[in-house]
mmCIF file of C-alpha atoms in Angstrom:
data_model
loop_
_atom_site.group_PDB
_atom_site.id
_atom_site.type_symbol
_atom_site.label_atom_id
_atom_site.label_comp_id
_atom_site.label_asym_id
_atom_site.label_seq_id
_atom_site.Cartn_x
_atom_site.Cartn_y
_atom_site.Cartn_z
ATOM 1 C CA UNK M 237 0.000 0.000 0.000
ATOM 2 C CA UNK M 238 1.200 3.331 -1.282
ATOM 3 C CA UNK M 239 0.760 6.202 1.626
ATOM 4 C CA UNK M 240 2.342 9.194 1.933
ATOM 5 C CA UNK M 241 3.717 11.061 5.744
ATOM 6 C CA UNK M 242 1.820 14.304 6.668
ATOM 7 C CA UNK M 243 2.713 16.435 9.380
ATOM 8 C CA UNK M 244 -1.195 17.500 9.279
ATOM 9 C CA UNK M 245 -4.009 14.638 8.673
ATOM 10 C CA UNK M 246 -5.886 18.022 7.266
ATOM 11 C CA UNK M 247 -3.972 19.450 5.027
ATOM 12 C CA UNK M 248 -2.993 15.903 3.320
ATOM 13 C CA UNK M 249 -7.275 15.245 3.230
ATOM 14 C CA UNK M 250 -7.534 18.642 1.369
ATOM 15 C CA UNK M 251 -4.879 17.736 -0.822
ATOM 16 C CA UNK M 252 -6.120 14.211 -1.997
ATOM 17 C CA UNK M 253 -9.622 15.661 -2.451
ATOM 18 C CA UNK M 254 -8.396 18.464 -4.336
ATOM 19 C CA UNK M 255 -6.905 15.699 -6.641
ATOM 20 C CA UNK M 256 -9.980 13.289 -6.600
ATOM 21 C CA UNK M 257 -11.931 16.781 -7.342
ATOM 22 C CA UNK M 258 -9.841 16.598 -11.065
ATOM 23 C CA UNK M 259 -10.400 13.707 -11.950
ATOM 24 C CA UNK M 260 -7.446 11.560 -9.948
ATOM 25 C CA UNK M 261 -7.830 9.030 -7.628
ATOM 26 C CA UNK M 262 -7.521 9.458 -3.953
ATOM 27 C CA UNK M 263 -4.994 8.259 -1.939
ATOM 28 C CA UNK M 264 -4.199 7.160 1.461
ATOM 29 C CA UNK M 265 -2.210 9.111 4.130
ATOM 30 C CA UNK M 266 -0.544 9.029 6.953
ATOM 31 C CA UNK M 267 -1.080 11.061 10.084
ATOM 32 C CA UNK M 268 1.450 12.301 12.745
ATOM 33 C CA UNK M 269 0.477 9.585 14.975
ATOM 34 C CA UNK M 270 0.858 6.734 12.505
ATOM 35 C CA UNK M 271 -2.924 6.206 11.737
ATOM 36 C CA UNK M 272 -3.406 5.019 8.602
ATOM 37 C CA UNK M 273 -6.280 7.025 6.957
ATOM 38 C CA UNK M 274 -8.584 5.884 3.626
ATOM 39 C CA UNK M 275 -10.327 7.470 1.076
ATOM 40 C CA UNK M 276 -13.755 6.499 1.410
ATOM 41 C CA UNK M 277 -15.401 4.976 -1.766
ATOM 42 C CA UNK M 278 -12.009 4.584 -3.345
ATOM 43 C CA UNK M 279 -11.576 1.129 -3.018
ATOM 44 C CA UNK M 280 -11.797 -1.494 -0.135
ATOM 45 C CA UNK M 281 -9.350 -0.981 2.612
ATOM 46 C CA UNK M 282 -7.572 -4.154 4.265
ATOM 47 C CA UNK M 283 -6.536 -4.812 7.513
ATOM 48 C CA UNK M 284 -4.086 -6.826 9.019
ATOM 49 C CA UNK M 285 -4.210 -7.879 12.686
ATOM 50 C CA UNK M 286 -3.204 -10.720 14.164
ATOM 51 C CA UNK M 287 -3.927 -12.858 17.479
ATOM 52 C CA UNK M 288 -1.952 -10.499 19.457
ATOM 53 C CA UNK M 289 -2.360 -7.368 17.831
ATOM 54 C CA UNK M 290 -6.156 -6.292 17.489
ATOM 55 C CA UNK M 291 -7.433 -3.939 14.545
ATOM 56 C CA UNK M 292 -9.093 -0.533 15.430
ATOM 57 C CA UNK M 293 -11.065 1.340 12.922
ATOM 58 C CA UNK M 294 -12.359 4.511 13.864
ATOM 59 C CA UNK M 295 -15.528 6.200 12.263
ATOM 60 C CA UNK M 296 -15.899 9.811 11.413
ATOM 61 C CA UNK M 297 -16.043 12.049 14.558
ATOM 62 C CA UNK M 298 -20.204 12.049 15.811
ATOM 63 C CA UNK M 299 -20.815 9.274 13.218
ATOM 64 C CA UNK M 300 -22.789 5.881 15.313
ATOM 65 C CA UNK M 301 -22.317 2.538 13.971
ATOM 66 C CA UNK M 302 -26.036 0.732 13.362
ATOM 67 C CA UNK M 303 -24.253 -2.765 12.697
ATOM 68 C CA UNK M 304 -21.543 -4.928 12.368
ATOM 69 C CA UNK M 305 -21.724 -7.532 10.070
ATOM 70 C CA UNK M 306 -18.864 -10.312 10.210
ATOM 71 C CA UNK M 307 -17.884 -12.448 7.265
ATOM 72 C CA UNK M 308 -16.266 -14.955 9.931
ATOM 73 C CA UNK M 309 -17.374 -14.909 12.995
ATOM 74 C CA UNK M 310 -15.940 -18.311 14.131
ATOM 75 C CA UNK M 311 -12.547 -16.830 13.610
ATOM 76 C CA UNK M 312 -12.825 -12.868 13.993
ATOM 77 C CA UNK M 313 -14.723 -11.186 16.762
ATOM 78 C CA UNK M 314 -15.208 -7.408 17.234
ATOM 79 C CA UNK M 315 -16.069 -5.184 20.064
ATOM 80 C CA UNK M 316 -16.753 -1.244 20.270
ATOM 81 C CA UNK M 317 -15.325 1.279 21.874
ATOM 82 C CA UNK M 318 -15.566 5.339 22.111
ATOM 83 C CA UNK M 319 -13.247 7.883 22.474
ATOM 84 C CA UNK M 320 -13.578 11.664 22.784
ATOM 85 C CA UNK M 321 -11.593 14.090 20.605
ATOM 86 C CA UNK M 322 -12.202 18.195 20.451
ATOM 87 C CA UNK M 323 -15.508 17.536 22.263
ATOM 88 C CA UNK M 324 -16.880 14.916 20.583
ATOM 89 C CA UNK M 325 -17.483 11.453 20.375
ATOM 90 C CA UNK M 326 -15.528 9.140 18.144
ATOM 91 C CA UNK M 327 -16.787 5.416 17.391
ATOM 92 C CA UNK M 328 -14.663 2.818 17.136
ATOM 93 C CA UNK M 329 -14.698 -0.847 16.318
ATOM 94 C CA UNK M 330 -12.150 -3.255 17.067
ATOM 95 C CA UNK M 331 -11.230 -6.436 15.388
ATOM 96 C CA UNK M 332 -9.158 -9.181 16.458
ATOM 97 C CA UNK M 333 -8.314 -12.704 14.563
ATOM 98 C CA UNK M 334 -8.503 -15.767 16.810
ATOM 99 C CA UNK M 335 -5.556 -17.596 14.724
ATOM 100 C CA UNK M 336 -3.226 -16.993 12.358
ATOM 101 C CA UNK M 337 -3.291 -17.223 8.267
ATOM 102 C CA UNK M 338 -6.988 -15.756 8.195
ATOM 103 C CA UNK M 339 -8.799 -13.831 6.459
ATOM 104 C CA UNK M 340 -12.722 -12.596 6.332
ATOM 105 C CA UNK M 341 -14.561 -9.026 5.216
ATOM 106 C CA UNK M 342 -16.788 -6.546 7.322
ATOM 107 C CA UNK M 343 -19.454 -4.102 6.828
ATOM 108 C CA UNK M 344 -20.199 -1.673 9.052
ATOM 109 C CA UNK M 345 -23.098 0.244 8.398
ATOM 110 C CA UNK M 346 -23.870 3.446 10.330
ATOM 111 C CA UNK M 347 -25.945 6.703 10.413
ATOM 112 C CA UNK M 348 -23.886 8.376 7.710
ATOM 113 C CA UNK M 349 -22.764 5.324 5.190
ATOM 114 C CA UNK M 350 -22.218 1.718 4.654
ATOM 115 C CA UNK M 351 -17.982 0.726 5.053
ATOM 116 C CA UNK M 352 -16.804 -2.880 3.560
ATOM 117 C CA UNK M 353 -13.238 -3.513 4.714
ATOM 118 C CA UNK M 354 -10.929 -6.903 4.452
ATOM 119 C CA UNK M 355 -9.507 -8.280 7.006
ATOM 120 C CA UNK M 356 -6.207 -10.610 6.772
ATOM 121 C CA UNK M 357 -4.222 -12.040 9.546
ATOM 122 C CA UNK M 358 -0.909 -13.444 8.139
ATOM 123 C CA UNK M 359 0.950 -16.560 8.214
ATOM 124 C CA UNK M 360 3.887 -15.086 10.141
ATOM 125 C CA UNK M 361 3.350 -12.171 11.954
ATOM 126 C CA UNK M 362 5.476 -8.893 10.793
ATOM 127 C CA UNK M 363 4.008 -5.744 9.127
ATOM 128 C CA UNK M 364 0.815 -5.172 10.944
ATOM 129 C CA UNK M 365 -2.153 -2.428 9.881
ATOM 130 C CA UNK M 366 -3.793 -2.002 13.203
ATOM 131 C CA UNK M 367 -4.879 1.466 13.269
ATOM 132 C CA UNK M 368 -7.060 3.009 10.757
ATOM 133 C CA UNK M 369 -9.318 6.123 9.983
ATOM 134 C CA UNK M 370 -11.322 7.912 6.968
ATOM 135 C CA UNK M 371 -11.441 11.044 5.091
ATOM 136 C CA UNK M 372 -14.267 11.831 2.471
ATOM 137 C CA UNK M 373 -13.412 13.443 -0.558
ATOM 138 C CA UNK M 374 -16.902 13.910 -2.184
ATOM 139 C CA UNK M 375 -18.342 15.756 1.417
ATOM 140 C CA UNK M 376 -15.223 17.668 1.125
ATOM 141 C CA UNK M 377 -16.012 19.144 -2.071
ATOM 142 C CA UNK M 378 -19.572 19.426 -1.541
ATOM 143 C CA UNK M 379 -18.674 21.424 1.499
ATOM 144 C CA UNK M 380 -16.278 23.450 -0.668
ATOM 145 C CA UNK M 381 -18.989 24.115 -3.547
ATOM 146 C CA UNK M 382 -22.068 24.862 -1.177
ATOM 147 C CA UNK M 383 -19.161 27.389 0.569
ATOM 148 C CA UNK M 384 -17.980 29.154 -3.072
ATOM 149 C CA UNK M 385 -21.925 28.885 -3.877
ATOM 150 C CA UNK M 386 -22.620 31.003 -0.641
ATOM 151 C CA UNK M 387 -19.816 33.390 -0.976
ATOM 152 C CA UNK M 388 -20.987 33.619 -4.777
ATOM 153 C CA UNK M 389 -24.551 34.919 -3.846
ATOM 154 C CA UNK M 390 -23.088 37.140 -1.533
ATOM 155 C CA UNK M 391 -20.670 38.914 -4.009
ATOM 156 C CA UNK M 392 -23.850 38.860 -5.933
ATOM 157 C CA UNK M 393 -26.295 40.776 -3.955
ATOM 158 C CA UNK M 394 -23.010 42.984 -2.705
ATOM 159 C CA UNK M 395 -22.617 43.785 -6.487
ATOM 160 C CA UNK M 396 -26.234 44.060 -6.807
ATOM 161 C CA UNK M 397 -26.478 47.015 -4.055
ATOM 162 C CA UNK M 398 -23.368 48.797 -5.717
ATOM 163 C CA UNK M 399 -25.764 49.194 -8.558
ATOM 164 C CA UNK M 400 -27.088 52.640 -7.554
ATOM 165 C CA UNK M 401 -24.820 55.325 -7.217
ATOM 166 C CA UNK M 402 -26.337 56.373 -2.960
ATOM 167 C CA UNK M 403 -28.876 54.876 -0.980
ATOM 168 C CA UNK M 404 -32.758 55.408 -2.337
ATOM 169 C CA UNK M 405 -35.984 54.590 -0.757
ATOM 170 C CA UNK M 406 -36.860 50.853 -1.512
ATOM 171 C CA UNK M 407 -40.655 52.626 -2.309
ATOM 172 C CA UNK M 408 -38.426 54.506 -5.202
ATOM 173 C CA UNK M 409 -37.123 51.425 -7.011
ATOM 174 C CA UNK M 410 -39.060 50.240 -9.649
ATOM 175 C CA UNK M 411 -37.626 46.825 -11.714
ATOM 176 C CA UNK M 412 -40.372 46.922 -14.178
ATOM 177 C CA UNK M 413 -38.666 46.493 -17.564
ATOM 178 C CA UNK M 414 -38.818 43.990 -19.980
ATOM 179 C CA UNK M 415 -35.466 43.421 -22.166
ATOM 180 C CA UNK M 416 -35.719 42.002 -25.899
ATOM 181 C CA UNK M 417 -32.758 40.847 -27.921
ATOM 182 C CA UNK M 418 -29.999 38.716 -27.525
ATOM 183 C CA UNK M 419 -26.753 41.088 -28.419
ATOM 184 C CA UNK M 420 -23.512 40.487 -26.324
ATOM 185 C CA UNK M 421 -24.620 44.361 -24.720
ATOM 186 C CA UNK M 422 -27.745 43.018 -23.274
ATOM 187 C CA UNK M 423 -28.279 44.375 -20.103
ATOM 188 C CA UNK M 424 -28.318 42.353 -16.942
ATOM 189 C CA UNK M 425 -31.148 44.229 -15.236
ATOM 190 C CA UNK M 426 -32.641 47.858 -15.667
ATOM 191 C CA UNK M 427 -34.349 49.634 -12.817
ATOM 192 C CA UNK M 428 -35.014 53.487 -11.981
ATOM 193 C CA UNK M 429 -35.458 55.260 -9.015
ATOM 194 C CA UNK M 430 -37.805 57.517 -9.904
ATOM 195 C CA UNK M 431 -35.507 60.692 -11.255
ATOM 196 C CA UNK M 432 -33.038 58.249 -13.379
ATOM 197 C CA UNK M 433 -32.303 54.494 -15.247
ATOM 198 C CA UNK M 434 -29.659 52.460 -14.481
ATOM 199 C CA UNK M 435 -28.491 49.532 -16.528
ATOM 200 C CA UNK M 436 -26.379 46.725 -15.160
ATOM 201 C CA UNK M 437 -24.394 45.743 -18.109
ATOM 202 C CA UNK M 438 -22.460 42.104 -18.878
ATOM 203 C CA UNK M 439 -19.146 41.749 -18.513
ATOM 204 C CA UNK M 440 -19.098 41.358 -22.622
ATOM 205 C CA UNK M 441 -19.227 45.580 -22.132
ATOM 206 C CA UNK M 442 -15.959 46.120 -20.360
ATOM 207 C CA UNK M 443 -13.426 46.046 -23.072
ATOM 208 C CA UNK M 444 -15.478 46.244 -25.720
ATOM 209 C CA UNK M 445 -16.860 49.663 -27.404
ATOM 210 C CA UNK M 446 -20.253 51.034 -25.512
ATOM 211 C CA UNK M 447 -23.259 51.248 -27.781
ATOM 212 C CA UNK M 448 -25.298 53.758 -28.430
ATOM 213 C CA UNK M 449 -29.010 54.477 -26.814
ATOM 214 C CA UNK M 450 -31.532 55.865 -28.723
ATOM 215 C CA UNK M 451 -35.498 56.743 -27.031
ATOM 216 C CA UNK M 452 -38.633 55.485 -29.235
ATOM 217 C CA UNK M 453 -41.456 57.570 -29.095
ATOM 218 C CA UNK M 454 -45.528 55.962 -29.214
ATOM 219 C CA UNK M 455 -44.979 56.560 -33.399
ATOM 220 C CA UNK M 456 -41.523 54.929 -33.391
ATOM 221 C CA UNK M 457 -39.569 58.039 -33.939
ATOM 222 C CA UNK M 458 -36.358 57.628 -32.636
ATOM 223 C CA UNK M 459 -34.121 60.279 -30.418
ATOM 224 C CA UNK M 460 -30.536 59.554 -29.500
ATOM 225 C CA UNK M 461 -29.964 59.978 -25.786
ATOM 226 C CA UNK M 462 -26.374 60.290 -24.280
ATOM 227 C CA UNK M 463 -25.470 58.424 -20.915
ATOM 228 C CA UNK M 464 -22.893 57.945 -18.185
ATOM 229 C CA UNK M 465 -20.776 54.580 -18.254
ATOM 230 C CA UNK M 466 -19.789 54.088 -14.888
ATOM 231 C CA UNK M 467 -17.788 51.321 -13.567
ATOM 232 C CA UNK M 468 -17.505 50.012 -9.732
ATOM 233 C CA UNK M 469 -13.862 49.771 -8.969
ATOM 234 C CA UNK M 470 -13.550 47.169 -6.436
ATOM 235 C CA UNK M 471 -15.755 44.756 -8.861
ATOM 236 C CA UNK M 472 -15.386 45.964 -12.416
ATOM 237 C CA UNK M 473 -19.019 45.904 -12.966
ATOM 238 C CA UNK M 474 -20.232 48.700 -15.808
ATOM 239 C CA UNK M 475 -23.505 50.202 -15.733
ATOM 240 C CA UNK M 476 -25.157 52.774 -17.890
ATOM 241 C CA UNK M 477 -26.782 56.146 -16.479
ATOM 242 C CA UNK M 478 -29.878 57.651 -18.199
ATOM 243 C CA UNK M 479 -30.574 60.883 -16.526
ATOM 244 C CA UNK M 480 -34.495 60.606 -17.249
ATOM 245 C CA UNK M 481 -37.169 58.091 -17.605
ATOM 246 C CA UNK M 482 -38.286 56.936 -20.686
ATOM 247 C CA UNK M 483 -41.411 53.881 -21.806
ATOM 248 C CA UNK M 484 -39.238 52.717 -24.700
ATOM 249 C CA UNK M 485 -35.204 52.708 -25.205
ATOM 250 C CA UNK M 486 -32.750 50.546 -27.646
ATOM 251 C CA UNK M 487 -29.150 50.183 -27.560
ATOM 252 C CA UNK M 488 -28.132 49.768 -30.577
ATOM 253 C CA UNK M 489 -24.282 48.982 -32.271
ATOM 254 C CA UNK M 490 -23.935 47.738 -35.849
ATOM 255 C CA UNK M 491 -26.695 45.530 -36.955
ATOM 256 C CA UNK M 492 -27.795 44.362 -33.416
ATOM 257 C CA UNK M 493 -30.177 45.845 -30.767
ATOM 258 C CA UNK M 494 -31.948 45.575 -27.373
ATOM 259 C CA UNK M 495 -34.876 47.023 -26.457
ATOM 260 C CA UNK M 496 -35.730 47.960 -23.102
ATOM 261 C CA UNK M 497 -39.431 48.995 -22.504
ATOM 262 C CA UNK M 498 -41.104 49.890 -19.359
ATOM 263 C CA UNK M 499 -43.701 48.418 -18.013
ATOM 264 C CA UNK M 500 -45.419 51.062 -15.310
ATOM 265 C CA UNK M 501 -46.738 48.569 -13.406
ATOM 266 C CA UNK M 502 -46.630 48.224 -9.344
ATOM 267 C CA UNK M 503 -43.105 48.851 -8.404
ATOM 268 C CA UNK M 504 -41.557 45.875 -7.768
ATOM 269 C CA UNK M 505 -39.258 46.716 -5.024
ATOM 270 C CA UNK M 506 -35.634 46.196 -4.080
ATOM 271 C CA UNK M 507 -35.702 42.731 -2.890
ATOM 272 C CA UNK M 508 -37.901 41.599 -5.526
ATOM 273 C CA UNK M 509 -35.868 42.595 -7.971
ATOM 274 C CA UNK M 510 -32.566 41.603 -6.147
ATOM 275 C CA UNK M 511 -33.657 37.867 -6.633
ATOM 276 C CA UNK M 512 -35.284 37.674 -10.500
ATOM 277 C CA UNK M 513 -38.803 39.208 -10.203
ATOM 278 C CA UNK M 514 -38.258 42.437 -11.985
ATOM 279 C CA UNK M 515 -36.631 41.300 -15.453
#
């Protein structure tokens, strides 16, 4: 069995996940202490004991064992045991051979998962495997994901606010435009706060050239308005000013367009429009 020495059990979990995460397999480690620690799902661990040297696998910190199912039981026996690490409880089950030049399987099912593990008592005893642990890549990345998914929304609705230019009345805010056309200048979201527009623009818009924004009257006359590009420092979002409201606007740049037409209806408010119901 390939392991490698860590100074840190943590860091050499991260690492291996980090690894499984692109597409590699996991490995085992090594702690500080000599515990021998698997990659759970990555294969089925083996353990070797022998008469005089039991076999102690230890089970996620809070995790209970349900049951213990022997292959052998006329020539392995197992007993539990609990110790108490940080604060809380760690399960552990203990294995012992009754001879030598044996060899049976366990599962161990508990409240988390099911674990299926070999067990192997040589001939001659020598190199013995008698203490061993688990890490578990796929919770660690799920944990990373649901993390960066958290920290996501939060830049979001950070970027979101940065929007306007000061603080308005949430009664001011109105999210009730419709946007038609698929050009790479599409506007994110449009909203006004009563005096002005503001256009959240995609990233597409900051190297590229700006368009130009032209009002439509009820005939379809058109009137070519100038705005502000503005551009939040700390995010590089770009938005557009318009410094007066308007029912119908396009942006327009070479043969494409979007148009961006107000609705008028109840205002839809600030958090309504922070999470989808304005566009």
């Amino acid at each position: 069995m390939a392991a490698t020495q860590y100074n840190r059990y943590e860091d050499a979990a991260v690492a291996q996940a980090m690894a499984w995460q692109s597409g590699k397999k996991a490995k085992p480690i090594v702690s500080s202490d000599g515990k021998v620690i698997f990659p759970f799902g990555q294969g089925m661990p083996r353990l070797t004991c022998s008469p005089t040297r039991a076999c102690d696998v230890e089970l996620e910190p809070g995790e209970k064992a349900r049951q213990i199912i022997l292959g052998d039981k006329q020539n392995w026996s197992w007993t539990g045991a609990e110790s108490i690490e940080k604060g809380v409880t760690v399960a552990h089950v203990v294995f012992q051979p009754r001879d030598n030049n044996v060899e049976s399987n366990v599962i161990i099912t508990t409240d988390r998962r099911t674990y299926h593990i070999k067990l192997y008592a040589p001939k001659d005893e020598g190199v013995y495997l008698n203490r061993v642990g688990f890490y578990y890549p796929e919770d660690l990345v799920e944990s990373w994901e649901s993390k960066i998914g958290a920290k996501e929304k939060a830049q979001a609705r950070n970027e979101e606010s940065n929007l306007l230019p000061a603080p308005v009345s949430v009664e001011m805010l109105d999210y009730g435009y419709t946007i038609d056309g698929n050009a790479s200048f599409r506007p994110i979201r449009v909203v006004n706060d009563g005096e002005k527009v503001y256009m959240e623009m995609p990233d597409s818009i900051r190297s590229g050239p700006n368009p130009s924004f032209h009002l439509l009257d009820s005939q379809g006359k058109v009137m070519v308005v100038t705005y502000r590009r503005k551009e939040n420092a700390s995010t590089g979002r770009v938005h557009f000013e318009v410094d007066r409201l308007f029912d119908k606007g396009q942006l327009v740049m070479d043969d494409e367009k979007v148009t961006i037409t107000w609705k008028k209806a109840k205002k839809a408010g600030f958090w309504n429009g922070l999470f989808g119901g304005g566009n």
